[in-house]
mmCIF file of C-alpha atoms in Angstrom:
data_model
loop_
_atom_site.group_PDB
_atom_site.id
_atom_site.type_symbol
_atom_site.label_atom_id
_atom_site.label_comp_id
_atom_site.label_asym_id
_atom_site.label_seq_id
_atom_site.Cartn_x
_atom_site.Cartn_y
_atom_site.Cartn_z
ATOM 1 C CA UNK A 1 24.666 -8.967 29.349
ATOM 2 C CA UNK A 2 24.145 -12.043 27.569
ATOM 3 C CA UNK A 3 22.157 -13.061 30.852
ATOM 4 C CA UNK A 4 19.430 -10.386 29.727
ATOM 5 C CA UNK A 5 19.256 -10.451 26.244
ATOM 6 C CA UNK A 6 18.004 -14.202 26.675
ATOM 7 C CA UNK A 7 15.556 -13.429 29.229
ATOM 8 C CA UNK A 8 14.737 -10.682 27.141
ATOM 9 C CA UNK A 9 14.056 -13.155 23.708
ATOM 10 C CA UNK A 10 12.466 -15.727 26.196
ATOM 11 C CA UNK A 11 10.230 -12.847 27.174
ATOM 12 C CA UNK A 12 9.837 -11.707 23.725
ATOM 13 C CA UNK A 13 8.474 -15.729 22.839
ATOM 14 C CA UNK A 14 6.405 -15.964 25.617
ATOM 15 C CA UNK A 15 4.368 -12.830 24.918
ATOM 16 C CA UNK A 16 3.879 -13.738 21.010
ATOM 17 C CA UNK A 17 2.698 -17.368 21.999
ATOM 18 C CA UNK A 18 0.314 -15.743 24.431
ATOM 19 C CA UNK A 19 -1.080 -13.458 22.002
ATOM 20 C CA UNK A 20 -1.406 -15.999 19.675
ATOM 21 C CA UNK A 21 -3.325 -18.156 21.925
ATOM 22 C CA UNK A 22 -5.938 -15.272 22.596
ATOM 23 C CA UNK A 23 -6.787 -15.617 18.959
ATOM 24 C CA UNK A 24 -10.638 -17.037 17.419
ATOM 25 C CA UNK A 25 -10.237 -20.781 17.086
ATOM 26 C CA UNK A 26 -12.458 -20.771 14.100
ATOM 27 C CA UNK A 27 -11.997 -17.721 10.925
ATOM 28 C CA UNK A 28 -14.521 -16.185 8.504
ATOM 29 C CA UNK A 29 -14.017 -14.345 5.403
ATOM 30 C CA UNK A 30 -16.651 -12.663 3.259
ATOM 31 C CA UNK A 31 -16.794 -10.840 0.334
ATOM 32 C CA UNK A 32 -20.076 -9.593 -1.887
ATOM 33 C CA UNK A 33 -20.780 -7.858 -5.231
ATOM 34 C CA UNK A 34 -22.776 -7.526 -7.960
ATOM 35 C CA UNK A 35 -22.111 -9.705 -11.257
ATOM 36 C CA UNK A 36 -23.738 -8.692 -14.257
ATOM 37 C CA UNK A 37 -25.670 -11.992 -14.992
ATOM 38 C CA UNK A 38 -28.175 -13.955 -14.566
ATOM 39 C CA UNK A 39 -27.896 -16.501 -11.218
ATOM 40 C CA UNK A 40 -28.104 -19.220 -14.127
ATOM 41 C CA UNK A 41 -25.228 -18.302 -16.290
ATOM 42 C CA UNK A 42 -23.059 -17.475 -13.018
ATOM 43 C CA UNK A 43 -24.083 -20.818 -11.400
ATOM 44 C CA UNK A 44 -22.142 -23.040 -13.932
ATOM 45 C CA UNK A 45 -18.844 -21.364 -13.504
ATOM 46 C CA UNK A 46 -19.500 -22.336 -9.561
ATOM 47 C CA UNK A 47 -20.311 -26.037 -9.530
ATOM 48 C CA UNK A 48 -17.906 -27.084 -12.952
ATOM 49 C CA UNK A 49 -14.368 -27.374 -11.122
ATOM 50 C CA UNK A 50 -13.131 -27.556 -14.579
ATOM 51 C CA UNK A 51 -14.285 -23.989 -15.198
ATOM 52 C CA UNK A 52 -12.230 -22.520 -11.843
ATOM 53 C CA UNK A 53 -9.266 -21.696 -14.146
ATOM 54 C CA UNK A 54 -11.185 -19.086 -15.931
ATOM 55 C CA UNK A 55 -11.802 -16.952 -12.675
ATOM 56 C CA UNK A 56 -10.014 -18.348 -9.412
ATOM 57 C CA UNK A 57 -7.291 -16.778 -8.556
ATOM 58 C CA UNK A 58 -5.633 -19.505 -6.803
ATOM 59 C CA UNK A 59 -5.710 -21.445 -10.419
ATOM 60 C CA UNK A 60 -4.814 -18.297 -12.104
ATOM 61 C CA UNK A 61 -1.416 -18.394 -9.744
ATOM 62 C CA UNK A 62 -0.080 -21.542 -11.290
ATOM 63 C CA UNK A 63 -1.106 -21.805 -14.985
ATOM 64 C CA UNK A 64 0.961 -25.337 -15.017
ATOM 65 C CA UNK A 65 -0.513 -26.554 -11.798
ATOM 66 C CA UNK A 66 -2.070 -30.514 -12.199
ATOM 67 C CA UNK A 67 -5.165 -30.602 -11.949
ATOM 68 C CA UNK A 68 -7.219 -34.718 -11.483
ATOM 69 C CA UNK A 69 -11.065 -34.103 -11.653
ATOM 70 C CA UNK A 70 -13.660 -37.026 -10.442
ATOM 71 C CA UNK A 71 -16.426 -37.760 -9.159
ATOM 72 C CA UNK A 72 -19.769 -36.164 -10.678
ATOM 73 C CA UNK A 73 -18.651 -33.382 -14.273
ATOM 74 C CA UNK A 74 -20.263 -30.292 -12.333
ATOM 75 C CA UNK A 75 -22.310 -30.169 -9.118
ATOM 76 C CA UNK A 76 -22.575 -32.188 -5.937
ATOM 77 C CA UNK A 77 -19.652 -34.803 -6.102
ATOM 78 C CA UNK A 78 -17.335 -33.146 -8.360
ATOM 79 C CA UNK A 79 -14.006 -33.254 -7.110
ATOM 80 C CA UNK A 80 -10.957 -31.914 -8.242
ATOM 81 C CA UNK A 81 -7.069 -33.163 -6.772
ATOM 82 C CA UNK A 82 -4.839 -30.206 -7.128
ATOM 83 C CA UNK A 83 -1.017 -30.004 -6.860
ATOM 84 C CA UNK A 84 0.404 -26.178 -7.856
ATOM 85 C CA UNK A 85 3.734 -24.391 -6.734
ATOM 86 C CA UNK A 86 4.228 -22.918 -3.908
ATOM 87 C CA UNK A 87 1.949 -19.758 -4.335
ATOM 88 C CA UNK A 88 -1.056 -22.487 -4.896
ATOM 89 C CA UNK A 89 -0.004 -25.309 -2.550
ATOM 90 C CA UNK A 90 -1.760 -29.051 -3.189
ATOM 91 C CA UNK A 91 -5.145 -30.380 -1.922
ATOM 92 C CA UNK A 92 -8.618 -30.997 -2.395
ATOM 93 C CA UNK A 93 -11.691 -29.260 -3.475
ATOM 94 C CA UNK A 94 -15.135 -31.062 -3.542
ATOM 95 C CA UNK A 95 -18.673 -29.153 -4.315
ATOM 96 C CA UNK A 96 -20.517 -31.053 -1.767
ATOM 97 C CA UNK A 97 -24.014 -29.368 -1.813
ATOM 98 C CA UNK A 98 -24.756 -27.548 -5.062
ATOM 99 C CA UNK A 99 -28.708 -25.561 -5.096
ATOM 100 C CA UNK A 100 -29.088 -24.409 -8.983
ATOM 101 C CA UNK A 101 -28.814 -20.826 -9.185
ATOM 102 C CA UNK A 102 -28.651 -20.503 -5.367
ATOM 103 C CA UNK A 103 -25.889 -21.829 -3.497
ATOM 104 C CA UNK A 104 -22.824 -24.126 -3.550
ATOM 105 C CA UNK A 105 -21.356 -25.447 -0.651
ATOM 106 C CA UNK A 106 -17.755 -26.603 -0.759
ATOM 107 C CA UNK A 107 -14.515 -28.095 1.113
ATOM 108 C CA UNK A 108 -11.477 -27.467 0.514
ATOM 109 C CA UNK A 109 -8.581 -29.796 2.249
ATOM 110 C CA UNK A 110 -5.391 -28.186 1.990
ATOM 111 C CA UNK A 111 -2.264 -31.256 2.421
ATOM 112 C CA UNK A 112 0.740 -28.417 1.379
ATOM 113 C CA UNK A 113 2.192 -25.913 2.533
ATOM 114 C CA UNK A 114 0.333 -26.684 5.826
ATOM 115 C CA UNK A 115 -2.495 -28.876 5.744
ATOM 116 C CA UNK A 116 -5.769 -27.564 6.826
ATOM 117 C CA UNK A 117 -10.094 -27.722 5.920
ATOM 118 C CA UNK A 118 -11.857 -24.844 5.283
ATOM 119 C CA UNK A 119 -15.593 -24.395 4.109
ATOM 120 C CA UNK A 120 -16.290 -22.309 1.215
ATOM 121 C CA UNK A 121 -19.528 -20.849 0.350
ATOM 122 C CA UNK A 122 -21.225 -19.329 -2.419
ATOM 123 C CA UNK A 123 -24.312 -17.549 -2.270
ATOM 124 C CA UNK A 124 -26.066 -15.848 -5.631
ATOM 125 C CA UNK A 125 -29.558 -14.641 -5.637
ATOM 126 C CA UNK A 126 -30.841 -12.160 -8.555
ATOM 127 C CA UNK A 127 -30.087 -8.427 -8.114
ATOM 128 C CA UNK A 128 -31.057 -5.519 -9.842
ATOM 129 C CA UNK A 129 -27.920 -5.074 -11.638
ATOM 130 C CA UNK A 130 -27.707 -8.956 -12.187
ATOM 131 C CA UNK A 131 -26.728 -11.169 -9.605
ATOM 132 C CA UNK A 132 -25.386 -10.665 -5.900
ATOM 133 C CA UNK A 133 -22.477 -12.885 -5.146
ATOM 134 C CA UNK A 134 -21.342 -13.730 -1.655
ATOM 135 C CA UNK A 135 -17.860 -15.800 -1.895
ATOM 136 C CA UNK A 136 -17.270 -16.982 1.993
ATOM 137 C CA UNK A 137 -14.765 -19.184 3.532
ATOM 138 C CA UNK A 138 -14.658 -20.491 7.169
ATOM 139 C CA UNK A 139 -12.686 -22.586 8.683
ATOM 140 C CA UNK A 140 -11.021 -23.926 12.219
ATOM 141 C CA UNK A 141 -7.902 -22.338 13.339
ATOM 142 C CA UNK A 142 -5.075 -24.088 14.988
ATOM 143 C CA UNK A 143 -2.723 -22.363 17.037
ATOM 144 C CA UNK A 144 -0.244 -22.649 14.481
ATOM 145 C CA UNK A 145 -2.221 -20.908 12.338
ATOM 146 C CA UNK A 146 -2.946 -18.391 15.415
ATOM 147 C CA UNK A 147 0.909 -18.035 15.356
ATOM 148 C CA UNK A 148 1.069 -17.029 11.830
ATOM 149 C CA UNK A 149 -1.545 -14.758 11.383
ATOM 150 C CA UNK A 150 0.436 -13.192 14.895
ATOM 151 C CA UNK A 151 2.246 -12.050 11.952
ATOM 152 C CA UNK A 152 0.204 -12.390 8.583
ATOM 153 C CA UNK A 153 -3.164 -10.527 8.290
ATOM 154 C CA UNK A 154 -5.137 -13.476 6.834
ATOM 155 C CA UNK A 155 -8.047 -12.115 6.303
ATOM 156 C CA UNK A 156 -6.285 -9.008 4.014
ATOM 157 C CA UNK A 157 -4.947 -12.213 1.996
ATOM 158 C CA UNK A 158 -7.710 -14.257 1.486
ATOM 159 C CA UNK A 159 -10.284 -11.197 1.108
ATOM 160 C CA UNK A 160 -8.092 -9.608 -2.051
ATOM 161 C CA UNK A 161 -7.730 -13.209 -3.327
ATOM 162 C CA UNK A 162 -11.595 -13.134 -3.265
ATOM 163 C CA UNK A 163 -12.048 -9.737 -4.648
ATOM 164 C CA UNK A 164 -9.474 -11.069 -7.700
ATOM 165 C CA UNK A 165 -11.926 -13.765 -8.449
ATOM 166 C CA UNK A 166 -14.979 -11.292 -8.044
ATOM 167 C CA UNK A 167 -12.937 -9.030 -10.428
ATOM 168 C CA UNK A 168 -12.374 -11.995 -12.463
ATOM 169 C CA UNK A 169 -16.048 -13.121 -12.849
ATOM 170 C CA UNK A 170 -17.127 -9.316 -13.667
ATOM 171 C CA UNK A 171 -14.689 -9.358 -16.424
ATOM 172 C CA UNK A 172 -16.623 -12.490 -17.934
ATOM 173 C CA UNK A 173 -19.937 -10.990 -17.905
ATOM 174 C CA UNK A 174 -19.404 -7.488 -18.499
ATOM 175 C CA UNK A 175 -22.626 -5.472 -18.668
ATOM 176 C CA UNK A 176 -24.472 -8.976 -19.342
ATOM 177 C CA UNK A 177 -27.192 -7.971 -17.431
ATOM 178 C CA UNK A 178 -29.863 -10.846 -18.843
#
């Protein structure tokens, strides 16, 4: 009996780590929406790290969470260290290609709870109703990662952070259309 319930768990392993390994090495998440702005009122609230706290949801998590800036104030360069709980982790995010009222380009380097570099990417371009927003975030997976999104949906966690901090940006600007 005992015999088969360990083949059975060896079995069990063996078929997760496969499936696991049949995942995409590399992710991407996107999410879009209107904002009721101009692309040069949004833009700031992009490129001036010191501004995330107002609409990211990962800052939002951990209202105590330290925050070192350096590097340029806003823009290409600016850099900001973070260390937050255990919702927010600790890392590194650095605007490192900012196009006024375009796009912003951005890495973040994740050091806890598992370390990690993703590319985030913001798109805005004027709309009728103000200005589309595309928030998008890529990255490389490694097979532990493949392991845990065996059994996290990733994407479903990272897209309703990303609606949050849509959410959160349409709450600034509400009907500001100009």
């Amino acid at each position: 009996m005992l015999k088969r319930i360990l083949i059975a768990l060896v079995l069990l392993v063996v078929i997760v780590l496969g499936y696991a390994a049949t995942k995409p090495d590399s992710f991407h998440f996107e999410r879009t929406a209107v904002i009721a702005t101009t692309p040069e009122k949004l833009y700031p609230y992009l490129t001036d790290l010191k501004l995330g706290g107002q609409w990211n949801p990962y800052e939002q998590k951990d209202p105590s969470m330290k925050k070192t800036f350096s590097g340029a104030e806003s823009g290409t360069g600016a850099v900001m260290d973070f260390e937050g709980n255990g919702d927010v982790g600790a890392g590194q995010l650095e605007v490192v290609q900012a196009t006024p009222s375009s796009q912003v380009d951005l890495k973040l380097r994740m050091r806890k709870p598992f370390e990690g570099e993703q590319d985030i990417h913001y798109k805005i371009s004027p709309d009728e109703g103000g200005t589309r927003f595309t928030w998008a975030m890529s990255g490389r997976q490694s097979f532990f990662m493949k392991l845990i999104s065996v059994f996290i949906d990733c994407e479903k966690m990272f897209t309703n952070e990303m609606d949050k901090g849509i959410a959160n940006l349409q709450a600034i600007f509400p009907g500001d259309k100009r």
